[in-house]
PDB file of C-alpha atoms in Angstrom:
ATOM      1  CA  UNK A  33     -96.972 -81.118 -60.165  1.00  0.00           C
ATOM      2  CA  UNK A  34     -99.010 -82.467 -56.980  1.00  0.00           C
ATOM      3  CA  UNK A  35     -99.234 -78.997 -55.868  1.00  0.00           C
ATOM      4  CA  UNK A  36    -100.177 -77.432 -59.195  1.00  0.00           C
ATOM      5  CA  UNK A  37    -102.899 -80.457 -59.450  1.00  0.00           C
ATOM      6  CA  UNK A  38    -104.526 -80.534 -55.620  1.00  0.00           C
ATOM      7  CA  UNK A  39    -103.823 -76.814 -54.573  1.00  0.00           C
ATOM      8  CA  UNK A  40    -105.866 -73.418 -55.027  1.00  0.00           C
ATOM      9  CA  UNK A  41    -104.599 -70.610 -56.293  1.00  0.00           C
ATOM     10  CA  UNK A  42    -102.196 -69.324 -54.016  1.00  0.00           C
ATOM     11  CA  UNK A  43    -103.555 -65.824 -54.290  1.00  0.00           C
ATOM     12  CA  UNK A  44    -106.332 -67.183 -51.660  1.00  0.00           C
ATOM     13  CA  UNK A  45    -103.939 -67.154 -49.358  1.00  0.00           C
ATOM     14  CA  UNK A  46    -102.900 -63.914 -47.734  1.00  0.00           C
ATOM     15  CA  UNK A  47     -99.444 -65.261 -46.166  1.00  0.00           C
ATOM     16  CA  UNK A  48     -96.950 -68.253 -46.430  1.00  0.00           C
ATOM     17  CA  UNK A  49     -98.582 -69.807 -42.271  1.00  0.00           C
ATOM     18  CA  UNK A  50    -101.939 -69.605 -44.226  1.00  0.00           C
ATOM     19  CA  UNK A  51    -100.742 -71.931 -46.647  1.00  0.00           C
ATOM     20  CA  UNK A  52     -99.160 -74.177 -44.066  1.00  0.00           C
ATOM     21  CA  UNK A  53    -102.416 -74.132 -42.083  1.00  0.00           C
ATOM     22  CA  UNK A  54    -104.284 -75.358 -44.863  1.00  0.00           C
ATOM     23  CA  UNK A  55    -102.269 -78.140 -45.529  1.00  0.00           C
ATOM     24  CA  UNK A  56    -102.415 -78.895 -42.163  1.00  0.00           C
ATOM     25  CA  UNK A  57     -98.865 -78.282 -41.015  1.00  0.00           C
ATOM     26  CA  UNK A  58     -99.156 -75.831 -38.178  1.00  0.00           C
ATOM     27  CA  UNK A  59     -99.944 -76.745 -34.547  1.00  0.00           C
ATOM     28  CA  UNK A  60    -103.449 -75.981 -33.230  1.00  0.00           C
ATOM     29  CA  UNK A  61    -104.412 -73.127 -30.677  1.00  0.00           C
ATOM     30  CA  UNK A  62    -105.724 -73.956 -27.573  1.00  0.00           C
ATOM     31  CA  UNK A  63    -105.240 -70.319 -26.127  1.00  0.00           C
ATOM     32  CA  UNK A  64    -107.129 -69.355 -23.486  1.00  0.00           C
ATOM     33  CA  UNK A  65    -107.486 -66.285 -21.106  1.00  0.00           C
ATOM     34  CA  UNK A  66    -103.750 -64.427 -22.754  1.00  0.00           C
ATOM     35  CA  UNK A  67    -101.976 -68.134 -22.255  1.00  0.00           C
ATOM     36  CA  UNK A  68    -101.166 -69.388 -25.591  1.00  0.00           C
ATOM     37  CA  UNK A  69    -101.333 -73.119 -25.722  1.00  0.00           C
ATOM     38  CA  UNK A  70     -99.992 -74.878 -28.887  1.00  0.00           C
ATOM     39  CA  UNK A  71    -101.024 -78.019 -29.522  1.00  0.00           C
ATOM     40  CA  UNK A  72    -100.692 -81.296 -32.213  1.00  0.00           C
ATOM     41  CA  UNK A  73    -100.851 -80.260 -36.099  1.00  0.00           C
ATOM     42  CA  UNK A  74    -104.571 -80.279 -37.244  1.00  0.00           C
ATOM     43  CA  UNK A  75    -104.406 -82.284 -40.155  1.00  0.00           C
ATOM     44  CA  UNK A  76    -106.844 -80.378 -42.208  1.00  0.00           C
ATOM     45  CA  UNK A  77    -106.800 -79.712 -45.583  1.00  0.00           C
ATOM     46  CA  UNK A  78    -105.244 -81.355 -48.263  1.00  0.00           C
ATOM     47  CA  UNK A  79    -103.795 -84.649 -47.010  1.00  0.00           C
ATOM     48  CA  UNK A  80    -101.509 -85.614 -50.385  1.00  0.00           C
ATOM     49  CA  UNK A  81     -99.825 -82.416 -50.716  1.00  0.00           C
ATOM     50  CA  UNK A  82     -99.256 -82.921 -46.743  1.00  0.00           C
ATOM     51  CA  UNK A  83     -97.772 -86.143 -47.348  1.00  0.00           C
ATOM     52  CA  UNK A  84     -95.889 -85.695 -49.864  1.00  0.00           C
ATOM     53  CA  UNK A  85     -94.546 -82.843 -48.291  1.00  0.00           C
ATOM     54  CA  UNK A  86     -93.967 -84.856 -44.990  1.00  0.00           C
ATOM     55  CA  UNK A  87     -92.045 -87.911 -47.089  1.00  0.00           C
ATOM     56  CA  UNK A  88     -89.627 -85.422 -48.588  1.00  0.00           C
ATOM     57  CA  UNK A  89     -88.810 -84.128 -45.000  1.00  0.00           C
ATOM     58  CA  UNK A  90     -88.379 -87.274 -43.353  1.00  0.00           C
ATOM     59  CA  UNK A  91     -85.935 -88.688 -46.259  1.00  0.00           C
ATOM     60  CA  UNK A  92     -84.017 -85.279 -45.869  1.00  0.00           C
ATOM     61  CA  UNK A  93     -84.074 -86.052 -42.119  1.00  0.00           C
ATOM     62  CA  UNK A  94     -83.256 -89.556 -42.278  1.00  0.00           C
ATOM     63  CA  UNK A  95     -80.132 -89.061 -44.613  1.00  0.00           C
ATOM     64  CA  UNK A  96     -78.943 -85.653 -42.214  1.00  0.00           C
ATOM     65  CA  UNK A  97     -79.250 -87.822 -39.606  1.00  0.00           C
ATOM     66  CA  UNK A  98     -76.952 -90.671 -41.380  1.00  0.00           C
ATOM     67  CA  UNK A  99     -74.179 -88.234 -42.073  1.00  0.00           C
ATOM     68  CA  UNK A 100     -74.715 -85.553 -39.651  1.00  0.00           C
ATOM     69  CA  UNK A 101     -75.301 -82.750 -41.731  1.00  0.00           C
ATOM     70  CA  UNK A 102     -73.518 -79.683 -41.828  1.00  0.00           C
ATOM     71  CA  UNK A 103     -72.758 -78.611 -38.047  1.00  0.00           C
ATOM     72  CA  UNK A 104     -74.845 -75.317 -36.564  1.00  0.00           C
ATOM     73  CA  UNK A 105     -77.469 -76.096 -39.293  1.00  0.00           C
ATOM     74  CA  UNK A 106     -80.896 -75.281 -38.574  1.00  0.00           C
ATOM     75  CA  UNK A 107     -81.814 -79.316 -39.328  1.00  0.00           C
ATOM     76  CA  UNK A 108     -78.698 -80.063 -37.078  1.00  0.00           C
ATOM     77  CA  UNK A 109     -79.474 -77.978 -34.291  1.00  0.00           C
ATOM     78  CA  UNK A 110     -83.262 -79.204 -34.028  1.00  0.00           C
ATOM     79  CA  UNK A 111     -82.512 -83.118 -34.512  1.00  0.00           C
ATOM     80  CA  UNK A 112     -80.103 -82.529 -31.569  1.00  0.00           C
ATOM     81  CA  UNK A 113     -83.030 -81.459 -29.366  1.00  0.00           C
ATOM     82  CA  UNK A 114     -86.129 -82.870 -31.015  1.00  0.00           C
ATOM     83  CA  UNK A 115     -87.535 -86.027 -31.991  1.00  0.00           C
ATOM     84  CA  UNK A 116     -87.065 -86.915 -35.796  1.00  0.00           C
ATOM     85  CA  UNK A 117     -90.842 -86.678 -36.456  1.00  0.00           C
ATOM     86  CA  UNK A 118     -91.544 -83.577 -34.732  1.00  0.00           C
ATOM     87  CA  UNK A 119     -88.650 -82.176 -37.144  1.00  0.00           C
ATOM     88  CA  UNK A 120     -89.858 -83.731 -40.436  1.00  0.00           C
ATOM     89  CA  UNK A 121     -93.020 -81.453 -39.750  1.00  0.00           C
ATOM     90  CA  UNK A 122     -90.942 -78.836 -38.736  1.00  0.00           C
ATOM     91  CA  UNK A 123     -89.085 -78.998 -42.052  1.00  0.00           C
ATOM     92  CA  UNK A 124     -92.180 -80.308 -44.133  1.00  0.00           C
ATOM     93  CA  UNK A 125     -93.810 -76.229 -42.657  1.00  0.00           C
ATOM     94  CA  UNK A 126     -91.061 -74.827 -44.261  1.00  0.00           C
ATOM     95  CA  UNK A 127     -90.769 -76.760 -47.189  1.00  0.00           C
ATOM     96  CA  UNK A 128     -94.997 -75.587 -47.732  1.00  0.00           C
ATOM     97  CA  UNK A 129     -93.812 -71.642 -46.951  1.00  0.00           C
ATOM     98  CA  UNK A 130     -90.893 -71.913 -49.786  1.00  0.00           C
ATOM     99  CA  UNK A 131     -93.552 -73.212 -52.050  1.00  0.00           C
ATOM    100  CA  UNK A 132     -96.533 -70.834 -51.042  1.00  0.00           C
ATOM    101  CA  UNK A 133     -93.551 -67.682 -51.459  1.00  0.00           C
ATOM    102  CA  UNK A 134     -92.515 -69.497 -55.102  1.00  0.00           C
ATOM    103  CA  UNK A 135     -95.868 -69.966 -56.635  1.00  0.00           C
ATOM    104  CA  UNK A 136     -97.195 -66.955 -55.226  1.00  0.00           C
ATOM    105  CA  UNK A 137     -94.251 -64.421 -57.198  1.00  0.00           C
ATOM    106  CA  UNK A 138     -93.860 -67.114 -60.002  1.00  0.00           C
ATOM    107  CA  UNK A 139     -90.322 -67.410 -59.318  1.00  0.00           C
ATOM    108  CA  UNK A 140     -88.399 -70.584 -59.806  1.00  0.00           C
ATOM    109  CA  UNK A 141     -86.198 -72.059 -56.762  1.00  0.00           C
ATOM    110  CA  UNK A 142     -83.501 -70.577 -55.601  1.00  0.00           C
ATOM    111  CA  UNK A 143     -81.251 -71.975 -53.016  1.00  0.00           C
ATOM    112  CA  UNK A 144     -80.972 -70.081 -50.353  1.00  0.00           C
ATOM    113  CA  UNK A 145     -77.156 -68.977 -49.114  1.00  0.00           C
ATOM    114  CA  UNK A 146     -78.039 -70.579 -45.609  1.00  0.00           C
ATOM    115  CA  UNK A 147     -79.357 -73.507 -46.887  1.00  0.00           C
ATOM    116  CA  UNK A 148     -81.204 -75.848 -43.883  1.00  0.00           C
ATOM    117  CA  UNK A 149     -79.592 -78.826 -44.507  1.00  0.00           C
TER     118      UNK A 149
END
């Protein structure tokens, strides 16, 4: 509903990362002379969607982390080598692209057969 209230049209936005830029969710570019640099998320754009999007990840993260999760797991494999925030916006990024591909073909949600979690 959040998203339906705060959000464009999602025909504005030519791809899924577009979507997640906007929102704020990608890292920033600090590329310079063919080295690409990546840097902290920007933060732009629409900060409640962002949240909102970045509490659902972080309770998914915090209860995976409790039980463990299901073992090989993209979630599983990047809590084992990242820190728990850095993988909330990790998940929050693709939480944004499943929405951006769902609103954009006016599907409903499907779950995918290799779920995250």
């Amino acid at each position: 509903m959040a998203i339906a209230t705060f959000a464009p049209d999602m025909r504005e936005f030519r791809r899924a990362r577009d979507f997640s830029a906007w929102l704020g969710l990608v890292p920033r570019q600090h590329s310079s002379g063919g080295k690409q640099k990546l840097g902290r998320t920007s933060k732009m754009g629409q900060r409640d969607i962002r949240r909102l999007l970045i509490v659902g990840a972080m309770s998914v993260v915090h209860w995976r982390g409790r039980d463990g999760g299901r073992p090989g797991s993209w979630l599983s494999r990047m809590l084992a080598r990242k820190p728990r925030m850095l993988v909330a916006i990790a998940l929050a990024n693709k939480m944004a692209r499943m929405v951006w591909a769902m609103l954009s073909r006016n599907e409903d949600y499907r779950d995918p057969i290799g779920a995250v979690c």
